[in-house]
Amino acid sequence: QQQVKQSPQSLIVQKGGISIINCAYENTAFDYFPWYQQFPGKGPALLIAIRPDVSEKKEGRFTISFNKSAKQFSLHIMDSQPGDSATYFCAASRGNTGFQKLVFGTGTRLLVSP
Amino acid sequence: KAGVTQTPRYLIKTRGQQVTLSCSPISGHRSVSWYQQTPGQGLQFLFEYFSETQRNKGNFPGRFSGRQFSNSRSEMNVSTLELGDSALYLCASSLDGQGVTEAFFGQGTRLTVV
């Protein structure tokens, strides 16, 4: 119930292509879904987040698509660049618990080839 | 605005020793949560503090403990270190600790137990 399943584990995309990472969750109480980007030796950096009252959110080249009925959400990176090569984590949390706790997916290692 | 600061960045300890890690949240943020990141288990929630009170704890043994001070700075302590405690320990701060607020991570403390 607390798991967030993420796929694929790794992804190679050519420069200029679209990178797509998918996540699925079981707990319908989750109501906040952030994506984090992590470079080697660094902490995760918040990239973009969505709440279930919208089906899509776009910030620059990054878009989250959210399907509440399927309990799935995905990250699309348009015009992927070598600088986007990093590990991406989806996460989920509940807003009515009175505390902050993120449940993370297992991560996707993205390599954008020049 | 300064980000989340974790000290030290790297630590090497011997089995059986104890260690204390420190986290200074973003100014004005009152919630501090801690996560352990390992290649095998990914990012796992340790505990969360808000206004000097632990509000939630993950599934870790009692050797892992923490506290928060009146200025919101937090420390975590691991006693009787085991080889399996080698990990990147990450601290995240958020404004009011409710599940739908953004959480920002520090760069982490890399702990190696030998």
Tab-separated table of C-alpha atoms in Angstrom:
chain	number	residue	atom	x	y	z
A	1	GLN	CA	0.000	0.000	0.000
A	2	GLN	CA	2.911	2.333	0.691
A	3	GLN	CA	4.904	1.414	-2.392
A	4	VAL	CA	5.555	3.524	-5.428
A	5	LYS	CA	6.676	1.487	-8.421
A	6	GLN	CA	8.923	3.187	-10.950
A	7	SER	CA	10.023	2.155	-14.421
A	8	PRO	CA	12.235	1.806	-16.319
A	9	GLN	CA	15.272	1.262	-14.135
A	10	SER	CA	17.495	2.859	-16.756
A	11	LEU	CA	16.931	4.788	-19.945
A	12	ILE	CA	19.113	5.923	-22.814
A	13	VAL	CA	17.780	8.723	-24.996
A	14	GLN	CA	19.386	10.632	-27.819
A	15	LYS	CA	19.877	14.362	-27.500
A	16	GLY	CA	16.709	16.116	-28.541
A	17	GLY	CA	14.523	13.123	-27.848
A	18	ILE	CA	11.753	12.641	-25.283
A	19	SER	CA	12.496	10.854	-22.019
A	20	ILE	CA	9.524	9.194	-20.332
A	21	ILE	CA	9.567	7.754	-16.818
A	22	ASN	CA	6.540	6.099	-15.283
A	23	CYS	CA	5.337	5.570	-11.733
A	24	ALA	CA	2.396	3.758	-10.225
A	25	TYR	CA	0.998	3.789	-6.701
A	26	GLU	CA	-1.549	1.821	-4.712
A	27	ASN	CA	-2.445	4.062	-1.811
A	28	THR	CA	-5.329	6.287	-2.905
A	29	ALA	CA	-4.663	8.535	0.093
A	30	PHE	CA	-1.584	9.924	-1.626
A	31	ASP	CA	-2.296	13.452	-2.788
A	32	TYR	CA	1.065	14.965	-3.646
A	33	PHE	CA	3.421	13.614	-6.279
A	34	PRO	CA	6.847	15.238	-6.712
A	35	TRP	CA	9.686	14.307	-8.988
A	36	TYR	CA	13.290	14.668	-7.897
A	37	GLN	CA	16.481	14.815	-9.938
A	38	GLN	CA	19.721	13.599	-8.416
A	39	PHE	CA	23.240	13.997	-9.745
A	40	PRO	CA	26.094	11.856	-8.406
A	41	GLY	CA	27.331	13.112	-5.064
A	42	LYS	CA	24.392	15.454	-4.621
A	43	GLY	CA	21.094	15.349	-2.789
A	44	PRO	CA	17.818	15.017	-4.687
A	45	ALA	CA	16.570	18.311	-6.121
A	46	LEU	CA	12.863	18.975	-6.460
A	47	LEU	CA	12.048	19.174	-10.154
A	48	ILE	CA	8.294	19.428	-10.465
A	49	ALA	CA	5.264	18.268	-8.488
A	50	ILE	CA	1.575	17.681	-9.082
A	51	ARG	CA	-1.570	17.283	-7.048
A	52	PRO	CA	-4.407	14.963	-8.181
A	53	ASP	CA	-6.812	17.775	-9.002
A	54	VAL	CA	-4.993	18.361	-12.318
A	55	SER	CA	-4.065	15.884	-15.047
A	56	GLU	CA	-0.981	17.644	-16.340
A	57	LYS	CA	1.583	20.174	-15.211
A	58	LYS	CA	4.297	21.650	-17.361
A	59	GLU	CA	7.405	23.558	-16.330
A	60	GLY	CA	9.773	24.308	-19.146
A	61	ARG	CA	10.854	21.042	-20.770
A	62	PHE	CA	9.440	18.967	-17.914
A	63	THR	CA	5.836	17.734	-17.846
A	64	ILE	CA	4.026	15.547	-15.347
A	65	SER	CA	1.026	13.597	-16.615
A	66	PHE	CA	-1.297	12.253	-13.926
A	67	ASN	CA	-3.962	9.565	-14.319
A	68	LYS	CA	-5.938	9.330	-11.096
A	69	SER	CA	-8.151	6.428	-12.137
A	70	ALA	CA	-5.145	4.336	-13.166
A	71	LYS	CA	-3.121	5.515	-10.168
A	72	GLN	CA	-0.237	6.369	-12.438
A	73	PHE	CA	1.869	9.401	-13.149
A	74	SER	CA	4.757	10.034	-15.478
A	75	LEU	CA	7.533	12.500	-16.155
A	76	HIS	CA	8.211	13.629	-19.710
A	77	ILE	CA	11.430	15.447	-20.524
A	78	MET	CA	11.159	17.119	-23.895
A	79	ASP	CA	14.202	17.946	-26.010
A	80	SER	CA	16.401	15.926	-23.663
A	81	GLN	CA	19.918	17.280	-23.179
A	82	PRO	CA	23.156	15.648	-21.999
A	83	GLY	CA	22.902	17.833	-18.889
A	84	ASP	CA	19.671	16.001	-18.014
A	85	SER	CA	21.670	12.811	-17.454
A	86	ALA	CA	20.908	11.991	-13.826
A	87	THR	CA	18.820	9.697	-11.670
A	88	TYR	CA	15.151	10.613	-11.396
A	89	PHE	CA	12.908	9.627	-8.504
A	90	CYS	CA	9.167	9.857	-8.302
A	91	ALA	CA	7.617	10.139	-4.869
A	92	ALA	CA	4.259	10.404	-3.162
A	93	SER	CA	2.940	11.687	0.126
A	94	ARG	CA	-0.277	12.191	2.023
A	95	GLY	CA	-1.406	15.606	3.071
A	96	ASN	CA	-3.761	14.726	5.882
A	97	THR	CA	-1.370	12.944	8.188
A	98	GLY	CA	0.055	15.983	9.924
A	99	PHE	CA	3.604	15.073	9.063
A	100	GLN	CA	5.961	15.093	6.128
A	101	LYS	CA	6.870	11.696	4.710
A	102	LEU	CA	7.800	10.943	1.137
A	103	VAL	CA	7.560	7.449	-0.305
A	104	PHE	CA	10.027	7.137	-3.151
A	105	GLY	CA	10.179	5.048	-6.281
A	106	THR	CA	13.326	3.064	-6.957
A	107	GLY	CA	14.789	5.595	-9.383
A	108	THR	CA	15.521	5.766	-13.099
A	109	ARG	CA	19.017	6.383	-14.347
A	110	LEU	CA	18.746	8.532	-17.464
A	111	LEU	CA	21.577	8.882	-19.932
A	112	VAL	CA	21.175	11.376	-22.746
A	113	SER	CA	23.666	10.647	-25.497
A	114	PRO	CA	25.129	13.611	-27.407
B	1	LYS	CA	18.129	32.082	0.668
B	2	ALA	CA	20.510	29.406	1.863
B	3	GLY	CA	19.564	25.817	1.201
B	4	VAL	CA	19.603	22.841	3.505
B	5	THR	CA	23.031	22.365	5.035
B	6	GLN	CA	24.262	18.995	6.211
B	7	THR	CA	27.488	18.405	8.070
B	8	PRO	CA	29.801	16.671	7.810
B	9	ARG	CA	29.753	15.706	4.125
B	10	TYR	CA	31.774	12.540	4.656
B	11	LEU	CA	32.402	10.282	7.619
B	12	ILE	CA	34.284	7.072	8.119
B	13	LYS	CA	33.512	5.158	11.291
B	14	THR	CA	34.360	1.766	12.713
B	15	ARG	CA	31.806	-0.877	13.559
B	16	GLY	CA	30.463	-0.428	17.058
B	17	GLN	CA	31.066	3.308	17.158
B	18	GLN	CA	28.357	5.924	17.187
B	19	VAL	CA	27.898	8.910	14.917
B	20	THR	CA	25.995	12.198	14.951
B	21	LEU	CA	24.934	13.979	11.788
B	22	SER	CA	23.685	17.542	11.627
B	23	CYS	CA	21.130	19.315	9.466
B	24	SER	CA	20.275	22.999	9.247
B	25	PRO	CA	16.997	23.542	7.395
B	26	ILE	CA	16.076	26.418	5.140
B	27	SER	CA	15.373	29.533	7.171
B	28	GLY	CA	11.739	29.573	8.235
B	29	HIS	CA	11.212	25.857	7.665
B	30	ARG	CA	10.063	24.016	10.743
B	31	SER	CA	9.897	20.428	9.535
B	32	VAL	CA	13.006	18.315	9.147
B	33	SER	CA	12.891	14.759	7.906
B	34	TRP	CA	15.701	12.268	7.470
B	35	TYR	CA	16.178	9.612	4.803
B	36	GLN	CA	18.681	6.856	4.224
B	37	GLN	CA	19.767	6.196	0.661
B	38	THR	CA	21.471	2.958	-0.336
B	39	PRO	CA	21.877	1.263	-3.725
B	40	GLY	CA	19.908	-1.744	-2.538
B	41	GLN	CA	17.032	-0.150	-0.627
B	42	GLY	CA	16.797	3.242	-2.317
B	43	LEU	CA	15.502	6.204	-0.369
B	44	GLN	CA	13.896	5.224	2.902
B	45	PHE	CA	12.240	7.459	5.473
B	46	LEU	CA	13.879	7.490	8.895
B	47	PHE	CA	11.926	10.067	10.920
B	48	GLU	CA	10.465	13.542	10.856
B	49	TYR	CA	10.592	16.367	13.374
B	50	PHE	CA	8.430	19.427	13.711
B	51	SER	CA	8.684	21.983	16.490
B	52	GLU	CA	11.150	19.788	18.386
B	53	THR	CA	8.777	16.797	18.346
B	54	GLN	CA	9.215	13.562	16.458
B	55	ARG	CA	5.969	13.087	14.607
B	56	ASN	CA	6.685	9.970	12.633
B	57	LYS	CA	9.289	7.251	12.478
B	58	GLY	CA	10.162	4.816	9.737
B	59	ASN	CA	10.961	1.160	10.056
B	60	PHE	CA	14.483	1.394	11.448
B	61	PRO	CA	15.932	-0.070	14.640
B	62	GLY	CA	16.175	1.947	17.814
B	63	ARG	CA	19.883	2.548	17.149
B	64	PHE	CA	18.705	5.338	14.879
B	65	SER	CA	17.509	8.380	16.779
B	66	GLY	CA	17.225	12.070	16.289
B	67	ARG	CA	16.244	15.353	17.797
B	68	GLN	CA	15.349	18.862	16.792
B	69	PHE	CA	16.327	22.070	18.493
B	70	SER	CA	14.316	25.241	19.023
B	71	ASN	CA	15.969	26.834	15.976
B	72	SER	CA	14.731	23.872	13.853
B	73	ARG	CA	18.225	22.453	13.386
B	74	SER	CA	18.212	18.709	13.680
B	75	GLU	CA	20.642	15.962	14.498
B	76	MET	CA	20.440	12.257	13.946
B	77	ASN	CA	22.439	9.713	15.859
B	78	VAL	CA	23.300	6.156	14.999
B	79	SER	CA	24.709	4.040	17.803
B	80	THR	CA	26.556	0.734	17.616
B	81	LEU	CA	27.287	1.148	13.936
B	82	GLU	CA	27.009	-1.834	11.626
B	83	LEU	CA	28.506	-2.302	8.173
B	84	GLY	CA	25.006	-2.099	6.714
B	85	ASP	CA	24.597	1.436	8.019
B	86	SER	CA	26.939	2.659	5.295
B	87	ALA	CA	24.756	4.974	3.252
B	88	LEU	CA	24.044	8.503	2.167
B	89	TYR	CA	21.974	10.169	4.872
B	90	LEU	CA	19.773	12.931	3.581
B	91	CYS	CA	17.911	15.608	5.405
B	92	ALA	CA	14.925	17.431	3.935
B	93	SER	CA	13.256	20.565	5.183
B	94	SER	CA	9.769	21.811	4.508
B	95	LEU	CA	7.782	24.776	5.623
B	96	ASP	CA	5.096	23.405	7.886
B	97	GLY	CA	5.460	19.665	7.678
B	98	GLN	CA	2.155	18.847	6.036
B	99	GLY	CA	2.437	16.184	3.376
B	100	VAL	CA	1.652	18.423	0.451
B	101	THR	CA	4.358	20.992	1.012
B	102	GLU	CA	7.578	20.970	-0.935
B	103	ALA	CA	10.525	19.221	0.640
B	104	PHE	CA	14.050	20.359	-0.129
B	105	PHE	CA	17.026	18.108	0.392
B	106	GLY	CA	20.544	18.798	1.513
B	107	GLN	CA	23.588	17.284	-0.166
B	108	GLY	CA	23.720	14.512	2.363
B	109	THR	CA	26.302	12.961	4.627
B	110	ARG	CA	28.105	9.969	3.179
B	111	LEU	CA	28.716	7.541	6.042
B	112	THR	CA	31.087	4.649	5.558
B	113	VAL	CA	31.319	2.027	8.276
B	114	VAL	CA	34.442	-0.145	8.189
